[in-house]
Amino acid sequence: MCKVHHSPLLASQANFENNRRWLTYDILTGRLNESHPLWSYFLNNGIKESELSFFLENTCIPYICGFNYYVTSERYLDEHLYIYPQRYRGGNEHVRYADLEAVRSGKVIPTGFYGLLKEAWERYHLPLSLTEVHLGCTREEQLRWLYEAFCAARKLKSEGADFRAITAWSLLGSFDWNSLLRVQNHTYESGVFDLRPGYPRRTALADLIRSLSHGKDYHHPILQIPGWWKHDIRILYNKPDNKNQNIQEQPDLNEISPLLIIGARGSLGKAFARVCEHRGIVFQLLTREQIDIASMKSLERYLEKVKPWAIINAAGFTDIDQAEINPKICFRENTIGPENLATIACLPGLKCLHSQPIRFSMERKKNLMLSKTQQRL
């Protein structure tokens, strides 16, 4: 399932490609006749009319039409070759042009799951399914991609389309799928299960699939953020002057439940914040002045105000000399605070991760650094 977008000069080539994309089902359903845009193309390339007529006389209408759609399925054709790397360059007998992923161009907004499925339904009025839904990316983006496919199918079905199924591809992940197996780099992309630990480990997709397969919707704050393919970061070429041009409307981040990161001054807290930015996770990076985790009242008051879905505690004393000078303060920050968070973590729908380095001085000349992480999920 694809679509080709184009610059004005390449309208003819794009029109050809957009007719060609339907050929499999056009042939099976008897639509490849004399009025079909590609009828003469086949005759001009040596296929006899009698051979084409065979398919008209012997239609094989599918019981169900399966379509695959990837983030790279939609293309953009542009004659301005100098803008693009060599790998995109090609052409026809009349003009040289670049053929790149539409998602990487600032000239267009990809049609997406819903639009393309709607085109298929209006063309054939046959039962539909998505037979491969996969994105090689972080777990958050994989969730967004699959859920977007589900929402598109649900919307189409509510409008009267006969939509039957979605396949999460692939169950155990895949190797070198990012190059369609053309290059053996042994690049692994996890699926519903991740094989890298040495056993099939459930990923976040498993919970999503379980909920949807039981007829239940799936709610998580990260699904309120559109995937990277709908942000301006998707654009690598032809970046518009207005960065909001040719991207979809973005949600109000203030209305989305955040992830709280406690420890804004430390390197660990800042590292967690960078990861959240990269993965499209709404977060708040807080200092001790903004939230006092050693005070249960302060903690409860702040949580009631912002309603986070998870807390990461990356704060606490890490300097053993300062801890010895201020033992009461150290005990308050490193013991009472985490204890309060552990108590708070018992609340339904809230997760808490506590990470804190503990130093032991065994001898004056030897320091042993242990990183002890207590996780309550």
GROMACS .gro file of C-alpha atoms in nm:
model
  377
    1MET     CA    1   0.000   0.000   0.000
    2CYS     CA    2   0.176   0.309  -0.121
    3LYS     CA    3   0.134   0.644  -0.289
    4VAL     CA    4   0.365   0.860  -0.496
    5HIS     CA    5   0.378   1.237  -0.444
    6HIS     CA    6   0.563   1.460  -0.687
    7SER     CA    7   0.692   1.794  -0.801
    8PRO     CA    8   0.491   1.952  -1.089
    9LEU     CA    9   0.739   1.834  -1.353
   10LEU     CA   10   0.697   1.470  -1.255
   11ALA     CA   11   0.318   1.452  -1.252
   12SER     CA   12   0.315   1.206  -1.543
   13GLN     CA   13   0.559   0.965  -1.377
   14ALA     CA   14   0.371   0.985  -1.047
   15ASN     CA   15   0.041   0.920  -1.223
   16PHE     CA   16   0.191   0.608  -1.381
   17GLU     CA   17   0.321   0.485  -1.044
   18ASN     CA   18  -0.009   0.552  -0.871
   19ASN     CA   19  -0.193   0.345  -1.130
   20ARG     CA   20   0.069   0.071  -1.116
   21ARG     CA   21   0.035   0.032  -0.738
   22TRP     CA   22  -0.314  -0.118  -0.780
   23LEU     CA   23  -0.227  -0.363  -1.059
   24THR     CA   24  -0.232  -0.684  -0.852
   25TYR     CA   25  -0.588  -0.633  -0.735
   26ASP     CA   26  -0.697  -0.471  -1.062
   27ILE     CA   27  -0.594  -0.788  -1.247
   28LEU     CA   28  -0.755  -1.022  -0.993
   29THR     CA   29  -1.084  -0.831  -0.992
   30GLY     CA   30  -1.110  -0.784  -1.368
   31ARG     CA   31  -1.047  -0.411  -1.373
   32LEU     CA   32  -0.758  -0.428  -1.620
   33ASN     CA   33  -0.961  -0.366  -1.936
   34GLU     CA   34  -0.939  -0.136  -2.237
   35SER     CA   35  -1.037   0.166  -2.028
   36HIS     CA   36  -0.763   0.103  -1.771
   37PRO     CA   37  -0.484   0.367  -1.781
   38LEU     CA   38  -0.218   0.094  -1.820
   39TRP     CA   39  -0.390  -0.121  -2.083
   40SER     CA   40  -0.192   0.033  -2.369
   41TYR     CA   41   0.126   0.017  -2.159
   42PHE     CA   42   0.101  -0.362  -2.147
   43LEU     CA   43   0.029  -0.389  -2.520
   44ASN     CA   44   0.323  -0.162  -2.602
   45ASN     CA   45   0.550  -0.386  -2.396
   46GLY     CA   46   0.468  -0.702  -2.588
   47ILE     CA   47   0.182  -0.853  -2.389
   48LYS     CA   48  -0.095  -0.972  -2.620
   49GLU     CA   49  -0.450  -0.855  -2.585
   50SER     CA   50  -0.562  -1.218  -2.567
   51GLU     CA   51  -0.339  -1.269  -2.264
   52LEU     CA   52  -0.488  -0.968  -2.089
   53SER     CA   53  -0.839  -1.083  -2.183
   54PHE     CA   54  -0.775  -1.412  -2.005
   55PHE     CA   55  -0.781  -1.230  -1.672
   56LEU     CA   56  -1.102  -1.051  -1.764
   57GLU     CA   57  -1.269  -1.384  -1.841
   58ASN     CA   58  -1.122  -1.560  -1.537
   59THR     CA   59  -1.145  -1.320  -1.248
   60CYS     CA   60  -1.023  -1.435  -0.909
   61ILE     CA   61  -1.177  -1.193  -0.664
   62PRO     CA   62  -1.004  -1.221  -0.325
   63TYR     CA   63  -1.204  -1.305  -0.015
   64ILE     CA   64  -0.993  -1.047   0.164
   65CYS     CA   65  -0.738  -0.788   0.050
   66GLY     CA   66  -0.421  -0.761   0.256
   67PHE     CA   67  -0.207  -0.447   0.249
   68ASN     CA   68   0.133  -0.365   0.399
   69TYR     CA   69   0.220  -0.010   0.493
   70TYR     CA   70   0.552   0.120   0.621
   71VAL     CA   71   0.670   0.468   0.707
   72THR     CA   72   0.875   0.458   0.384
   73SER     CA   73   0.592   0.331   0.161
   74GLU     CA   74   0.493   0.672   0.032
   75ARG     CA   75   0.739   0.835  -0.207
   76TYR     CA   76   0.820   1.182  -0.333
   77LEU     CA   77   0.960   1.243  -0.683
   78ASP     CA   78   1.172   1.552  -0.743
   79GLU     CA   79   1.388   1.651  -1.040
   80HIS     CA   80   1.624   1.864  -0.827
   81LEU     CA   81   1.888   1.594  -0.792
   82TYR     CA   82   2.152   1.813  -0.629
   83ILE     CA   83   1.948   1.823  -0.307
   84TYR     CA   84   1.961   1.448  -0.248
   85PRO     CA   85   2.223   1.178  -0.190
   86GLN     CA   86   2.317   0.945  -0.473
   87ARG     CA   87   2.105   0.657  -0.339
   88TYR     CA   88   1.784   0.846  -0.423
   89ARG     CA   89   1.876   0.931  -0.781
   90GLY     CA   90   1.722   0.757  -1.079
   91GLY     CA   91   1.487   0.850  -1.359
   92ASN     CA   92   1.304   0.746  -1.674
   93GLU     CA   93   1.384   0.788  -2.041
   94HIS     CA   94   1.279   1.152  -2.033
   95VAL     CA   95   1.401   1.300  -1.706
   96ARG     CA   96   1.632   1.225  -1.417
   97TYR     CA   97   1.478   1.253  -1.073
   98ALA     CA   98   1.513   1.158  -0.709
   99ASP     CA   99   1.278   0.903  -0.552
  100LEU     CA  100   1.278   0.945  -0.174
  101GLU     CA  101   1.058   0.870   0.124
  102ALA     CA  102   0.774   1.123   0.131
  103VAL     CA  103   0.803   1.139   0.509
  104ARG     CA  104   1.149   1.295   0.469
  105SER     CA  105   1.035   1.577   0.241
  106GLY     CA  106   0.902   1.910   0.359
  107LYS     CA  107   0.700   1.940   0.037
  108VAL     CA  108   0.425   1.696   0.136
  109ILE     CA  109   0.232   1.541   0.422
  110PRO     CA  110   0.208   1.163   0.379
  111THR     CA  111  -0.145   1.031   0.335
  112GLY     CA  112  -0.108   0.769   0.609
  113PHE     CA  113  -0.300   0.458   0.710
  114TYR     CA  114  -0.651   0.598   0.703
  115GLY     CA  115  -0.627   0.781   0.371
  116LEU     CA  116  -0.474   0.488   0.183
  117LEU     CA  117  -0.709   0.229   0.332
  118LYS     CA  118  -1.001   0.451   0.236
  119GLU     CA  119  -0.871   0.464  -0.121
  120ALA     CA  120  -0.851   0.082  -0.129
  121TRP     CA  121  -1.203   0.045   0.009
  122GLU     CA  122  -1.355   0.293  -0.235
  123ARG     CA  123  -1.178   0.124  -0.526
  124TYR     CA  124  -1.267  -0.239  -0.454
  125HIS     CA  125  -1.532  -0.259  -0.180
  126LEU     CA  126  -1.377  -0.585  -0.064
  127PRO     CA  127  -1.288  -0.692   0.292
  128LEU     CA  128  -0.963  -0.526   0.400
  129SER     CA  129  -0.679  -0.612   0.635
  130LEU     CA  130  -0.341  -0.470   0.729
  131THR     CA  131  -0.101  -0.760   0.693
  132GLU     CA  132   0.224  -0.596   0.808
  133VAL     CA  133   0.234  -0.318   1.067
  134HIS     CA  134   0.585  -0.256   1.192
  135LEU     CA  135   0.820   0.031   1.268
  136GLY     CA  136   1.186  -0.019   1.349
  137CYS     CA  137   1.224   0.238   1.626
  138THR     CA  138   1.193   0.287   2.001
  139ARG     CA  139   0.921   0.108   2.197
  140GLU     CA  140   0.724   0.433   2.228
  141GLU     CA  141   0.723   0.491   1.852
  142GLN     CA  142   0.635   0.126   1.786
  143LEU     CA  143   0.332   0.166   2.012
  144ARG     CA  144   0.228   0.486   1.835
  145TRP     CA  145   0.264   0.328   1.491
  146LEU     CA  146   0.055   0.021   1.571
  147TYR     CA  147  -0.207   0.220   1.759
  148GLU     CA  148  -0.234   0.467   1.471
  149ALA     CA  149  -0.301   0.174   1.237
  150PHE     CA  150  -0.567   0.044   1.473
  151CYS     CA  151  -0.737   0.384   1.502
  152ALA     CA  152  -0.739   0.423   1.123
  153ALA     CA  153  -0.899   0.080   1.083
  154ARG     CA  154  -1.153   0.150   1.357
  155LYS     CA  155  -1.251   0.481   1.198
  156LEU     CA  156  -1.286   0.325   0.854
  157LYS     CA  157  -1.496   0.042   0.997
  158SER     CA  158  -1.723   0.291   1.174
  159GLU     CA  159  -1.782   0.455   0.835
  160GLY     CA  160  -1.907   0.130   0.686
  161ALA     CA  161  -1.593  -0.031   0.544
  162ASP     CA  162  -1.552  -0.407   0.584
  163PHE     CA  163  -1.226  -0.410   0.776
  164ARG     CA  164  -1.127  -0.748   0.920
  165ALA     CA  165  -0.783  -0.761   1.082
  166ILE     CA  166  -0.445  -0.607   1.168
  167THR     CA  167  -0.122  -0.806   1.184
  168ALA     CA  168   0.158  -0.687   1.413
  169TRP     CA  169   0.467  -0.767   1.208
  170SER     CA  170   0.666  -0.938   1.316
  171LEU     CA  171   0.606  -1.145   1.628
  172LEU     CA  172   0.972  -1.216   1.709
  173GLY     CA  173   1.129  -0.920   1.530
  174SER     CA  174   1.335  -0.924   1.212
  175PHE     CA  175   1.692  -0.898   1.089
  176ASP     CA  176   1.805  -0.650   0.821
  177TRP     CA  177   1.445  -0.557   0.740
  178ASN     CA  178   1.554  -0.192   0.714
  179SER     CA  179   1.739  -0.285   0.394
  180LEU     CA  180   1.483  -0.545   0.275
  181LEU     CA  181   1.756  -0.807   0.327
  182ARG     CA  182   1.975  -0.650   0.057
  183VAL     CA  183   2.258  -0.595   0.306
  184GLN     CA  184   2.366  -0.838   0.577
  185ASN     CA  185   2.439  -0.604   0.866
  186HIS     CA  186   2.263  -0.829   1.118
  187THR     CA  187   2.051  -0.531   1.224
  188TYR     CA  188   1.778  -0.656   1.455
  189GLU     CA  189   1.444  -0.482   1.502
  190SER     CA  190   1.232  -0.611   1.788
  191GLY     CA  191   0.869  -0.704   1.732
  192VAL     CA  192   0.603  -0.807   1.980
  193PHE     CA  193   0.881  -1.001   2.149
  194ASP     CA  194   1.250  -0.912   2.169
  195LEU     CA  195   1.499  -1.197   2.122
  196ARG     CA  196   1.811  -1.005   2.225
  197PRO     CA  197   1.805  -1.115   2.593
  198GLY     CA  198   1.839  -1.476   2.478
  199TYR     CA  199   1.471  -1.554   2.526
  200PRO     CA  200   1.147  -1.403   2.387
  201ARG     CA  201   1.096  -1.098   2.610
  202ARG     CA  202   0.758  -0.927   2.594
  203THR     CA  203   0.774  -0.571   2.466
  204ALA     CA  204   0.530  -0.288   2.523
  205LEU     CA  205   0.351  -0.397   2.205
  206ALA     CA  206   0.236  -0.716   2.376
  207ASP     CA  207   0.018  -0.528   2.626
  208LEU     CA  208  -0.127  -0.311   2.351
  209ILE     CA  209  -0.212  -0.613   2.136
  210ARG     CA  210  -0.363  -0.803   2.427
  211SER     CA  211  -0.595  -0.513   2.510
  212LEU     CA  212  -0.704  -0.455   2.152
  213SER     CA  213  -0.753  -0.825   2.078
  214HIS     CA  214  -0.990  -0.849   2.376
  215GLY     CA  215  -1.197  -0.560   2.247
  216LYS     CA  216  -1.058  -0.310   2.495
  217ASP     CA  217  -0.904   0.024   2.410
  218TYR     CA  218  -0.552   0.100   2.526
  219HIS     CA  219  -0.470   0.417   2.714
  220HIS     CA  220  -0.125   0.553   2.781
  221PRO     CA  221   0.000   0.914   2.790
  222ILE     CA  222   0.268   0.848   2.529
  223LEU     CA  223  -0.005   0.771   2.274
  224GLN     CA  224  -0.125   1.131   2.303
  225ILE     CA  225   0.198   1.243   2.137
  226PRO     CA  226   0.211   1.190   1.758
  227GLY     CA  227   0.494   0.977   1.623
  228TRP     CA  228   0.809   1.130   1.479
  229TRP     CA  229   0.663   1.096   1.129
  230LYS     CA  230   0.418   1.374   1.220
  231HIS     CA  231   0.672   1.614   1.373
  232ASP     CA  232   0.905   1.858   1.198
  233ILE     CA  233   1.199   1.630   1.283
  234ARG     CA  234   1.081   1.399   1.004
  235ILE     CA  235   1.191   1.652   0.742
  236LEU     CA  236   1.543   1.608   0.607
  237TYR     CA  237   1.498   1.776   0.267
  238ASN     CA  238   1.310   2.082   0.141
  239LYS     CA  239   1.263   2.219   0.490
  240PRO     CA  240   0.991   2.488   0.484
  241ASP     CA  241   1.056   2.839   0.613
  242ASN     CA  242   0.778   2.786   0.864
  243LYS     CA  243   0.863   2.474   1.063
  244ASN     CA  244   0.491   2.416   1.130
  245GLN     CA  245   0.418   2.398   0.758
  246ASN     CA  246   0.341   2.049   0.626
  247ILE     CA  247   0.327   1.889   0.969
  248GLN     CA  248   0.013   1.778   1.145
  249GLU     CA  249  -0.144   1.968   1.432
  250GLN     CA  250   0.033   1.900   1.759
  251PRO     CA  251  -0.139   1.847   2.096
  252ASP     CA  252  -0.121   2.082   2.394
  253LEU     CA  253   0.158   1.932   2.604
  254ASN     CA  254   0.017   2.093   2.919
  255GLU     CA  255  -0.285   1.864   2.895
  256ILE     CA  256  -0.081   1.543   2.882
  257SER     CA  257   0.015   1.350   3.194
  258PRO     CA  258   0.395   1.384   3.229
  259LEU     CA  259   0.679   1.167   3.349
  260LEU     CA  260   0.842   1.329   3.653
  261ILE     CA  261   1.221   1.327   3.674
  262ILE     CA  262   1.355   1.437   4.012
  263GLY     CA  263   1.715   1.557   4.011
  264ALA     CA  264   1.745   1.841   3.762
  265ARG     CA  265   2.097   1.936   3.868
  266GLY     CA  266   2.252   1.592   3.839
  267SER     CA  267   2.394   1.429   3.528
  268LEU     CA  268   2.162   1.129   3.565
  269GLY     CA  269   1.849   1.342   3.573
  270LYS     CA  270   1.966   1.537   3.269
  271ALA     CA  271   2.041   1.211   3.087
  272PHE     CA  272   1.687   1.085   3.151
  273ALA     CA  273   1.552   1.416   3.020
  274ARG     CA  274   1.750   1.384   2.696
  275VAL     CA  275   1.613   1.034   2.644
  276CYS     CA  276   1.258   1.161   2.696
  277GLU     CA  277   1.310   1.439   2.442
  278HIS     CA  278   1.442   1.189   2.189
  279ARG     CA  279   1.153   0.948   2.242
  280GLY     CA  280   0.875   1.205   2.247
  281ILE     CA  281   0.784   1.159   2.614
  282VAL     CA  282   0.633   1.457   2.795
  283PHE     CA  283   0.832   1.513   3.113
  284GLN     CA  284   0.909   1.756   3.393
  285LEU     CA  285   1.266   1.780   3.521
  286LEU     CA  286   1.247   1.899   3.881
  287THR     CA  287   1.485   2.031   4.146
  288ARG     CA  288   1.457   1.974   4.521
  289GLU     CA  289   1.314   2.324   4.551
  290GLN     CA  290   1.030   2.239   4.315
  291ILE     CA  291   0.936   1.913   4.485
  292ASP     CA  292   1.040   1.792   4.830
  293ILE     CA  293   1.015   1.414   4.817
  294ALA     CA  294   1.109   1.389   5.185
  295SER     CA  295   0.783   1.565   5.270
  296MET     CA  296   0.484   1.343   5.201
  297LYS     CA  297   0.249   1.642   5.201
  298SER     CA  298   0.465   1.826   4.947
  299LEU     CA  299   0.486   1.514   4.734
  300GLU     CA  300   0.113   1.443   4.743
  301ARG     CA  301   0.030   1.806   4.669
  302TYR     CA  302   0.252   1.815   4.361
  303LEU     CA  303   0.132   1.479   4.231
  304GLU     CA  304  -0.229   1.587   4.269
  305LYS     CA  305  -0.149   1.899   4.068
  306VAL     CA  306   0.032   1.745   3.768
  307LYS     CA  307  -0.098   1.383   3.781
  308PRO     CA  308   0.212   1.206   3.643
  309TRP     CA  309   0.200   0.849   3.517
  310ALA     CA  310   0.551   0.767   3.643
  311ILE     CA  311   0.831   0.909   3.859
  312ILE     CA  312   1.207   0.871   3.821
  313ASN     CA  313   1.411   0.969   4.124
  314ALA     CA  314   1.764   1.058   4.016
  315ALA     CA  315   1.831   1.287   4.312
  316GLY     CA  316   2.018   1.231   4.637
  317PHE     CA  317   2.362   1.276   4.792
  318THR     CA  318   2.641   1.134   4.580
  319ASP     CA  319   2.931   1.312   4.752
  320ILE     CA  320   3.036   1.099   5.050
  321ASP     CA  321   3.224   1.387   5.213
  322GLN     CA  322   2.914   1.608   5.209
  323ALA     CA  323   2.708   1.315   5.336
  324GLU     CA  324   2.939   1.277   5.635
  325ILE     CA  325   2.926   1.650   5.705
  326ASN     CA  326   2.545   1.661   5.676
  327PRO     CA  327   2.425   1.316   5.790
  328LYS     CA  328   2.072   1.430   5.877
  329ILE     CA  329   2.018   1.597   5.542
  330CYS     CA  330   2.167   1.295   5.365
  331PHE     CA  331   1.935   1.058   5.555
  332ARG     CA  332   1.640   1.280   5.467
  333GLU     CA  333   1.720   1.291   5.095
  334ASN     CA  334   1.855   0.939   5.046
  335THR     CA  335   1.628   0.742   5.278
  336ILE     CA  336   1.308   0.923   5.372
  337GLY     CA  337   1.254   1.061   5.020
  338PRO     CA  338   1.284   0.723   4.843
  339GLU     CA  339   1.067   0.565   5.114
  340ASN     CA  340   0.794   0.819   5.042
  341LEU     CA  341   0.821   0.751   4.670
  342ALA     CA  342   0.794   0.377   4.733
  343THR     CA  343   0.476   0.441   4.931
  344ILE     CA  344   0.337   0.667   4.658
  345ALA     CA  345   0.419   0.403   4.395
  346CYS     CA  346   0.150   0.181   4.547
  347LEU     CA  347  -0.113   0.412   4.398
  348PRO     CA  348  -0.296   0.263   4.097
  349GLY     CA  349  -0.154   0.365   3.760
  350LEU     CA  350   0.167   0.515   3.897
  351LYS     CA  351   0.515   0.370   3.845
  352CYS     CA  352   0.830   0.467   4.027
  353LEU     CA  353   1.198   0.412   3.950
  354HIS     CA  354   1.459   0.498   4.211
  355SER     CA  355   1.824   0.509   4.109
  356GLN     CA  356   2.094   0.616   4.352
  357PRO     CA  357   2.469   0.553   4.372
  358ILE     CA  358   2.599   0.425   4.704
  359ARG     CA  359   2.964   0.469   4.792
  360PHE     CA  360   3.162   0.262   5.032
  361SER     CA  361   3.504   0.365   5.162
  362MET     CA  362   3.692   0.043   5.230
  363GLU     CA  363   4.039   0.192   5.262
  364ARG     CA  364   4.177   0.540   5.219
  365LYS     CA  365   4.343   0.448   4.892
  366LYS     CA  366   4.052   0.243   4.760
  367ASN     CA  367   3.704   0.355   4.675
  368LEU     CA  368   3.440   0.114   4.560
  369MET     CA  369   3.155   0.257   4.360
  370LEU     CA  370   2.844   0.048   4.335
  371SER     CA  371   2.537   0.155   4.147
  372LYS     CA  372   2.237   0.012   4.314
  373THR     CA  373   1.906   0.058   4.140
  374GLN     CA  374   1.581  -0.024   4.310
  375GLN     CA  375   1.290  -0.042   4.075
  376ARG     CA  376   0.929  -0.069   4.161
  377LEU     CA  377   0.706  -0.116   3.863
   0.00000   0.00000   0.00000
